[in-house]
Every structure is written in structure tokens, then in C-alpha cells.
Tab-separated table of C-alpha atoms in Angstrom:
chain	number	residue	atom	x	y	z
F	1	MET	CA	93.781	78.482	80.329
F	2	GLU	CA	93.314	80.380	77.060
F	3	LYS	CA	96.487	81.741	75.506
F	4	PRO	CA	96.830	85.543	75.178
F	5	LEU	CA	95.708	86.908	71.803
F	6	ILE	CA	97.899	89.111	69.642
F	7	TYR	CA	96.389	90.915	66.669
F	8	ILE	CA	98.597	92.016	63.754
F	9	SER	CA	97.074	94.688	61.544
F	10	ARG	CA	98.884	93.745	58.329
F	11	LYS	CA	99.921	90.457	56.779
F	12	ILE	CA	103.478	89.431	57.711
F	13	PRO	CA	105.445	86.223	56.972
F	14	SER	CA	104.002	83.442	59.120
F	15	GLN	CA	107.446	82.010	59.912
F	16	LEU	CA	108.170	85.070	62.043
F	17	LEU	CA	105.409	83.955	64.404
F	18	GLU	CA	106.757	80.431	64.883
F	19	PRO	CA	108.885	81.176	67.989
F	20	TYR	CA	105.732	82.360	69.793
F	21	GLN	CA	103.123	79.861	68.612
F	22	THR	CA	103.123	77.833	71.825
F	23	GLN	CA	102.549	80.918	73.986
F	24	TYR	CA	100.059	82.993	72.015
F	25	GLN	CA	97.106	82.972	69.694
F	26	PHE	CA	97.564	85.124	66.599
F	27	ARG	CA	95.062	86.826	64.388
F	28	MET	CA	96.169	88.842	61.393
F	29	TRP	CA	94.676	91.039	58.698
F	30	ASP	CA	95.108	89.072	55.465
F	31	GLU	CA	96.355	91.884	53.205
F	32	GLU	CA	99.949	93.108	52.971
F	33	GLU	CA	99.369	96.408	51.153
F	34	VAL	CA	95.751	97.219	52.022
F	35	PRO	CA	95.194	98.694	55.517
F	36	VAL	CA	92.822	96.913	57.848
F	37	PRO	CA	89.412	98.665	57.796
F	38	ARG	CA	88.707	100.668	60.927
F	39	GLU	CA	85.594	98.626	61.768
F	40	THR	CA	87.550	95.382	61.465
F	41	LEU	CA	90.353	96.688	63.662
F	42	LEU	CA	87.920	97.834	66.347
F	43	ASP	CA	86.285	94.414	66.317
F	44	GLU	CA	89.559	92.454	66.376
F	45	VAL	CA	91.048	94.304	69.356
F	46	LYS	CA	88.083	93.524	71.630
F	47	LYS	CA	89.806	90.424	72.995
F	48	ALA	CA	93.408	91.273	72.130
F	49	ASP	CA	96.167	91.380	74.732
F	50	GLY	CA	98.698	92.753	72.265
F	51	LEU	CA	98.482	94.746	69.021
F	52	VAL	CA	101.116	95.100	66.319
F	53	SER	CA	100.093	98.263	64.477
F	54	MET	CA	101.126	100.201	61.378
F	55	LEU	CA	101.424	103.966	60.882
F	56	SER	CA	98.160	103.839	58.943
F	57	ASP	CA	96.274	102.572	62.022
F	58	LYS	CA	94.765	105.212	64.274
F	59	ILE	CA	95.242	104.103	67.868
F	60	ASP	CA	93.024	106.529	69.756
F	61	GLU	CA	90.686	106.677	72.732
F	62	GLN	CA	87.927	104.924	70.796
F	63	LEU	CA	90.142	101.947	70.006
F	64	LEU	CA	91.551	101.746	73.521
F	65	LEU	CA	88.048	101.722	74.984
F	66	ALA	CA	87.139	98.891	72.620
F	67	ALA	CA	90.096	96.818	73.867
F	68	PRO	CA	89.756	96.296	77.632
F	69	GLN	CA	92.374	93.499	77.718
F	70	LEU	CA	94.977	95.351	75.686
F	71	LYS	CA	98.369	95.584	77.377
F	72	VAL	CA	100.715	96.694	74.618
F	73	VAL	CA	100.724	98.394	71.213
F	74	ALA	CA	103.867	97.741	69.182
F	75	ASN	CA	104.085	100.217	66.296
F	76	LEU	CA	105.978	98.973	63.248
F	77	ALA	CA	107.780	102.305	62.772
F	78	VAL	CA	109.989	104.809	64.514
F	79	GLY	CA	107.248	107.441	64.369
F	80	TYR	CA	104.118	107.113	66.471
F	81	ASP	CA	102.009	110.154	65.626
F	82	ASN	CA	99.221	107.686	64.781
F	83	ILE	CA	98.954	106.792	68.480
F	84	ASP	CA	97.396	108.766	71.322
F	85	VAL	CA	100.237	107.985	73.715
F	86	SER	CA	98.650	109.922	76.599
F	87	ALA	CA	95.401	107.980	76.310
F	88	ALA	CA	97.333	104.701	76.185
F	89	LYS	CA	99.348	105.625	79.268
F	90	HIS	CA	96.161	106.601	81.116
F	91	ARG	CA	94.739	103.154	80.430
F	92	GLY	CA	97.965	101.346	81.352
F	93	VAL	CA	98.766	100.308	77.778
F	94	VAL	CA	102.473	100.230	76.920
F	95	VAL	CA	103.422	101.701	73.536
F	96	THR	CA	106.621	100.710	71.724
F	97	ASN	CA	108.257	101.584	68.417
F	98	THR	CA	111.188	100.335	66.324
F	99	PRO	CA	114.128	102.762	66.532
F	100	ASP	CA	117.752	101.843	65.759
F	101	VAL	CA	117.014	98.816	63.557
F	102	LEU	CA	116.000	100.954	60.588
F	103	THR	CA	118.507	103.801	60.978
F	104	GLU	CA	121.076	102.744	58.405
F	105	THR	CA	118.521	101.496	55.880
F	106	THR	CA	116.553	104.749	56.003
F	107	ALA	CA	119.758	106.758	55.656
F	108	ASP	CA	120.678	104.644	52.608
F	109	LEU	CA	117.325	105.467	51.047
F	110	GLY	CA	117.602	109.139	51.949
F	111	PHE	CA	121.006	109.486	50.329
F	112	ALA	CA	119.889	107.460	47.304
F	113	LEU	CA	116.942	109.839	46.944
F	114	LEU	CA	119.283	112.829	47.219
F	115	MET	CA	121.537	111.395	44.514
F	116	ALA	CA	118.674	110.415	42.202
F	117	THR	CA	117.172	113.885	42.479
F	118	ALA	CA	120.457	115.756	42.057
F	119	ARG	CA	121.623	113.720	39.062
F	120	ARG	CA	118.140	113.446	37.491
F	121	ILE	CA	118.335	109.645	37.446
F	122	ILE	CA	114.602	109.008	37.013
F	123	GLU	CA	114.323	111.595	34.238
F	124	ALA	CA	117.284	110.043	32.464
F	125	ASN	CA	115.820	106.541	32.691
F	126	ASN	CA	112.457	107.780	31.355
F	127	TYR	CA	114.271	109.662	28.582
F	128	ILE	CA	115.444	106.355	27.144
F	129	LYS	CA	112.151	104.565	27.818
F	130	LYS	CA	110.350	107.236	25.785
F	131	ASN	CA	112.809	106.803	22.888
F	132	GLN	CA	113.996	110.391	23.214
F	133	TRP	CA	117.743	109.635	23.216
F	134	GLU	CA	118.731	110.402	19.640
F	135	ASN	CA	121.837	112.543	20.116
F	136	TRP	CA	124.339	113.640	22.749
F	137	GLY	CA	124.783	117.188	24.027
F	138	PRO	CA	127.225	118.648	26.558
F	139	PHE	CA	124.393	119.571	28.944
F	140	LEU	CA	122.039	116.693	28.193
F	141	LEU	CA	120.113	116.020	31.440
F	142	ALA	CA	122.805	117.880	33.374
F	143	GLY	CA	122.166	117.675	37.093
F	144	SER	CA	123.853	118.982	40.230
F	145	ASP	CA	127.115	117.812	41.745
F	146	ILE	CA	126.900	116.233	45.190
F	147	HIS	CA	130.565	115.996	46.161
F	148	HIS	CA	132.006	118.920	48.115
F	149	LYS	CA	128.642	120.662	48.360
F	150	THR	CA	126.977	121.723	51.620
F	151	ILE	CA	124.305	119.484	53.119
F	152	GLY	CA	121.941	120.890	55.745
F	153	ILE	CA	120.383	118.218	57.941
F	154	VAL	CA	117.330	119.299	59.913
F	155	GLY	CA	116.987	116.823	62.774
F	156	MET	CA	120.247	115.297	63.990
F	157	GLY	CA	118.909	112.123	65.549
F	158	ARG	CA	120.098	108.629	64.692
F	159	ILE	CA	119.029	108.843	61.050
F	160	GLY	CA	120.332	112.391	60.679
F	161	GLU	CA	123.753	111.306	61.924
F	162	ALA	CA	123.711	108.319	59.560
F	163	VAL	CA	122.948	110.640	56.626
F	164	ALA	CA	125.820	112.871	57.764
F	165	ARG	CA	128.222	109.911	57.742
F	166	ARG	CA	127.320	109.240	54.133
F	167	ALA	CA	127.703	112.913	53.252
F	168	LYS	CA	131.155	112.937	54.813
F	169	GLY	CA	132.184	110.202	52.395
F	170	PHE	CA	131.292	112.547	49.537
F	171	GLY	CA	133.467	115.305	50.952
F	172	MET	CA	130.438	117.430	51.779
F	173	SER	CA	130.360	120.236	54.323
F	174	ILE	CA	127.794	119.329	56.979
F	175	LEU	CA	125.461	121.793	58.647
F	176	TYR	CA	122.778	120.615	61.022
F	177	HIS	CA	119.912	122.051	63.017
F	178	ASN	CA	118.486	120.302	66.044
F	179	ARG	CA	116.629	121.156	69.244
F	180	THR	CA	119.850	120.503	71.134
F	181	ARG	CA	123.431	120.673	69.969
F	182	LYS	CA	125.168	117.366	69.380
F	183	LYS	CA	128.773	117.975	70.399
F	184	ASP	CA	129.780	114.350	69.817
F	185	ALA	CA	128.365	114.451	66.281
F	186	GLU	CA	130.132	117.736	65.632
F	187	LYS	CA	133.446	116.218	66.643
F	188	MET	CA	132.999	112.862	64.937
F	189	LEU	CA	131.492	114.143	61.683
F	190	ASP	CA	133.027	117.601	61.503
F	191	ALA	CA	129.451	118.904	61.469
F	192	GLN	CA	128.597	122.505	62.252
F	193	TYR	CA	125.514	123.593	64.180
F	194	ALA	CA	123.415	126.289	62.492
F	195	GLY	CA	120.176	128.092	63.193
F	196	PHE	CA	117.277	126.966	61.021
F	197	ASP	CA	117.297	130.097	58.848
F	198	GLU	CA	121.074	130.040	58.489
F	199	LEU	CA	120.984	126.408	57.385
F	200	LEU	CA	118.316	127.140	54.791
F	201	GLN	CA	120.344	130.007	53.367
F	202	LYS	CA	123.657	128.139	53.152
F	203	ALA	CA	122.785	124.546	52.247
F	204	ASP	CA	122.887	123.147	48.718
F	205	PHE	CA	120.873	120.168	49.946
F	206	VAL	CA	118.304	120.528	52.737
F	207	VAL	CA	117.354	117.162	54.247
F	208	SER	CA	114.427	116.818	56.634
F	209	VAL	CA	114.825	114.088	59.251
F	210	VAL	CA	112.744	115.686	62.021
F	211	PRO	CA	109.975	113.938	63.979
F	212	LEU	CA	106.468	115.351	63.521
F	213	THR	CA	105.577	117.590	66.462
F	214	ASP	CA	103.566	120.766	66.937
F	215	GLU	CA	106.811	122.695	66.398
F	216	THR	CA	107.805	120.904	63.189
F	217	ARG	CA	104.394	120.715	61.516
F	218	LYS	CA	104.746	122.571	58.189
F	219	ILE	CA	108.138	123.921	59.237
F	220	PHE	CA	109.051	123.765	55.550
F	221	ASN	CA	106.646	126.411	54.307
F	222	LYS	CA	106.633	129.318	51.848
F	223	ASN	CA	108.893	131.354	54.110
F	224	ALA	CA	111.383	128.480	54.421
F	225	PHE	CA	111.559	127.820	50.677
F	226	GLU	CA	112.092	131.516	49.986
F	227	LYS	CA	115.187	131.436	52.208
F	228	MET	CA	116.788	128.575	50.252
F	229	LYS	CA	119.146	129.023	47.326
F	230	ASP	CA	117.492	128.817	43.913
F	231	SER	CA	119.911	125.945	43.255
F	232	ALA	CA	118.916	124.111	46.459
F	233	ILE	CA	117.481	120.599	46.497
F	234	PHE	CA	115.027	119.608	49.225
F	235	ILE	CA	114.833	116.023	50.498
F	236	ASN	CA	112.174	114.759	52.918
F	237	ILE	CA	112.488	111.353	54.602
F	238	SER	CA	110.797	112.380	57.856
F	239	ARG	CA	107.032	113.025	57.855
F	240	GLY	CA	104.923	114.518	55.096
F	241	ALA	CA	103.189	116.936	57.440
F	242	THR	CA	106.468	118.728	58.143
F	243	VAL	CA	105.996	120.279	54.690
F	244	ASP	CA	103.407	122.697	53.319
F	245	GLU	CA	102.981	120.832	50.037
F	246	SER	CA	101.193	123.639	48.194
F	247	ALA	CA	104.111	125.951	49.069
F	248	LEU	CA	106.574	123.300	47.888
F	249	VAL	CA	104.743	122.874	44.580
F	250	GLU	CA	104.843	126.633	44.042
F	251	ALA	CA	108.553	126.812	44.930
F	252	LEU	CA	109.322	124.072	42.418
F	253	LYS	CA	107.144	125.507	39.655
F	254	THR	CA	108.637	128.990	39.981
F	255	LYS	CA	112.205	127.634	40.327
F	256	GLN	CA	112.480	129.133	43.817
F	257	ILE	CA	114.355	125.888	44.493
F	258	ARG	CA	115.799	123.526	41.918
F	259	ALA	CA	114.305	120.169	42.851
F	260	ALA	CA	112.884	117.916	45.553
F	261	GLY	CA	113.072	114.255	46.505
F	262	LEU	CA	110.240	112.970	48.697
F	263	ASP	CA	109.527	109.669	50.399
F	264	VAL	CA	106.647	111.002	52.513
F	265	PHE	CA	103.561	113.140	51.917
F	266	GLU	CA	100.877	115.033	53.836
F	267	GLU	CA	98.214	112.497	52.869
F	268	GLU	CA	99.244	108.987	51.891
F	269	PRO	CA	99.019	107.239	49.547
F	270	ILE	CA	99.256	109.670	46.633
F	271	ASP	CA	98.706	108.792	42.974
F	272	GLY	CA	99.750	110.065	39.574
F	273	THR	CA	97.310	112.980	39.720
F	274	HIS	CA	99.034	114.584	42.713
F	275	PRO	CA	100.422	118.053	41.794
F	276	LEU	CA	103.954	116.987	42.739
F	277	MET	CA	103.805	114.106	40.269
F	278	GLU	CA	103.269	116.546	37.406
F	279	LEU	CA	106.689	118.148	37.923
F	280	ASP	CA	109.857	116.899	36.260
F	281	ASN	CA	112.076	118.269	39.034
F	282	VAL	CA	110.592	115.996	41.718
F	283	VAL	CA	111.348	112.378	42.591
F	284	CYS	CA	108.530	110.765	44.586
F	285	LEU	CA	108.748	107.425	46.405
F	286	PRO	CA	105.947	105.497	48.192
F	287	HIS	CA	107.224	105.812	51.794
F	288	ILE	CA	109.840	103.058	51.498
F	289	GLY	CA	112.545	104.514	53.750
F	290	SER	CA	113.064	101.354	55.788
F	291	SER	CA	111.928	98.948	53.103
F	292	SER	CA	114.625	96.339	52.795
F	293	VAL	CA	113.876	92.686	53.463
F	294	GLU	CA	116.429	92.551	56.266
F	295	THR	CA	115.265	95.689	58.043
F	296	ARG	CA	111.536	95.065	57.793
F	297	THR	CA	112.143	91.569	59.191
F	298	ASN	CA	114.133	93.031	62.074
F	299	MET	CA	111.384	95.579	62.751
F	300	ILE	CA	108.705	92.881	62.925
F	301	GLU	CA	110.865	90.732	65.196
F	302	LEU	CA	111.393	93.716	67.510
F	303	CYS	CA	107.638	94.371	67.641
F	304	LEU	CA	106.926	90.768	68.552
F	305	ASP	CA	109.680	90.782	71.172
F	306	ASN	CA	108.222	93.947	72.718
F	307	VAL	CA	104.722	92.445	72.810
F	308	ASP	CA	106.014	89.230	74.346
F	309	ARG	CA	108.006	91.019	77.029
F	310	VAL	CA	105.126	93.258	78.087
F	311	ILE	CA	102.668	90.378	78.298
F	312	GLN	CA	105.251	88.440	80.322
F	313	ARG	CA	105.459	91.477	82.647
F	314	LYS	CA	108.969	92.369	81.612
F	315	GLU	CA	110.369	95.695	80.415
F	316	PRO	CA	109.982	96.137	76.635
F	317	VAL	CA	113.105	96.678	74.565
F	318	THR	CA	112.017	99.977	72.989
F	319	PRO	CA	109.238	101.677	74.969
F	320	ILE	CA	108.114	105.158	73.979
């Protein structure tokens, strides 16, 4: 009897497949940084029982129709806005993601991005690289303090709470906005619930950790930036489409807000010609929130475990 086939849409370390080699056949796209072409993906899933997908892969009705044997899609991310979950459910395909394992790593990155933006770390490094450091001045590359400021976290899920824990260590006052109040988080972190507008008006740092939904799409728009302090710093580690980028560019150019640190963008990847890259008061990263060796390994292992369990007719660890 032929072993079930699992297709992996990006190159991963082959040793991670070793525990499953006796049970499954594996096929894999042979590039780590280049997404699998749509035509190739549609062809590869024709006989696949399981699919390990990336956020860059569109898992829609067309793909599901092309994959009559498909039983499970394991998305290598917490987010899953690349997947038509309703269509998958209709066809009996289980969809899973990778929550929890990347929480602390993403929060590390988010707070590092906040600190780099506030203290102008990238500018300062480039200042030396460009041989511009000739003298010292009392306000040379002066940034913003982080300690004892007010952080406003929009989206108090696992990652939001992890960011709040880090903020607490800096003696920051913590405001948060969420669809539902988190009484446990309020007690544990001394966090205070605030309406969205109130948070925008009071926070020195506004951090977006919301999932992308119809309600959150472009929630950070011209109106939102106008409500922020002119000294405010905006950090986005959620989804690029939660931000109206043209409004953000305008807010940064006109000093409506002081600065921004971004790990995600409306359309990815971006390059050096993107309008945000032309601004000195922006730090841009290539969507590396969960990118540590340990965490990415754990995410892949969780995906493979989910695929294995579904094919073995067991409950997956992290179903959507």
C-alpha cells in the first residue's frame, strides 16, 4: 500500500522529517526564501494527503478542488488569512496553525523593534558606517525614553500579554484594547483596559498585535494617527493590512507621530524603493517576528505533528 504523501511548500531541514520517513512520502519545494509558484503548488497537491503551507501560499477553493485526497493543511504561522477556512471545512479538510510556540519569540522581536525605533539604533549604526561621527553633541541622535512611559497594546492575546510582561520590566504603564476585557491580565500585569480612541490619545508607544479581520483591516488609518501624540511611536508586529500605509507615511512625514517600527507590510516583500524606506524615522524588518532557530524549528515540528495526527485520524494539537 502506497504511503500517504505530504507536500511542504518551502524548503526545511531534512532531519526534521526523519521521525516520519517510514510512514509518509515527502515532496518539498526546493527553495527556502522563494515561494513555490502557484502552478507548481496546484500540481503538487493533486495527490497530497497533507500540506504544510506558508503565509505566502493562497489556500483557496481552486487549490482545494485540485487536491481531492487532501486531509489537512498545516499553516506555518499563527495567522491564517491566506486560507479559505470555510471552503476547507466544507470539503472536510482540517486546518491548523502554530500558536503558543512563537509567542515569546515574537514578543522579543516586538520589544526589540520598539527599543530600536525609540533609541534610533539603526540610524546611529548607519551614522558611523557613513563616517559621519566626527564630534559629540548633547542631543546627538537623541531618541525617546522607554522606561516609565505608557505603552498601548492593541490586541491582548498571547503575544500582547507577552509584550506587556516585557513592558512591566521597564516600569511602563500598560494600557490595552481588546475585543473582550482580560481581567486576569489586568490583575497580573497591572494593565488597564481602554477604548481604542482613549488608548491612541494616551499612549507613548502604540503596539499593534491584532489579528487581521474585517474589523481590524486598516484600523490604523489617518483618523487613528491624528489621535496619537506627536511624540508617539507606532509599532506593528501583527499584519500589514491592519495599517493604511499611505496614511502612515503622511503621518511620519508631517511629524503627526514621531516614528514607526514595522515588521509587516500591506504587500510583502517590500524593497528599498518603498515610501517607508525613504524615511529616517522608520525601522523596517522583513517579517521576522518568530525568526529564531529554536522557534522556527518548533513551529515546523508542530506542523508535522498536526499533519501526522490528522492523517492517523486523531485530533490535531492546534486546530483552527
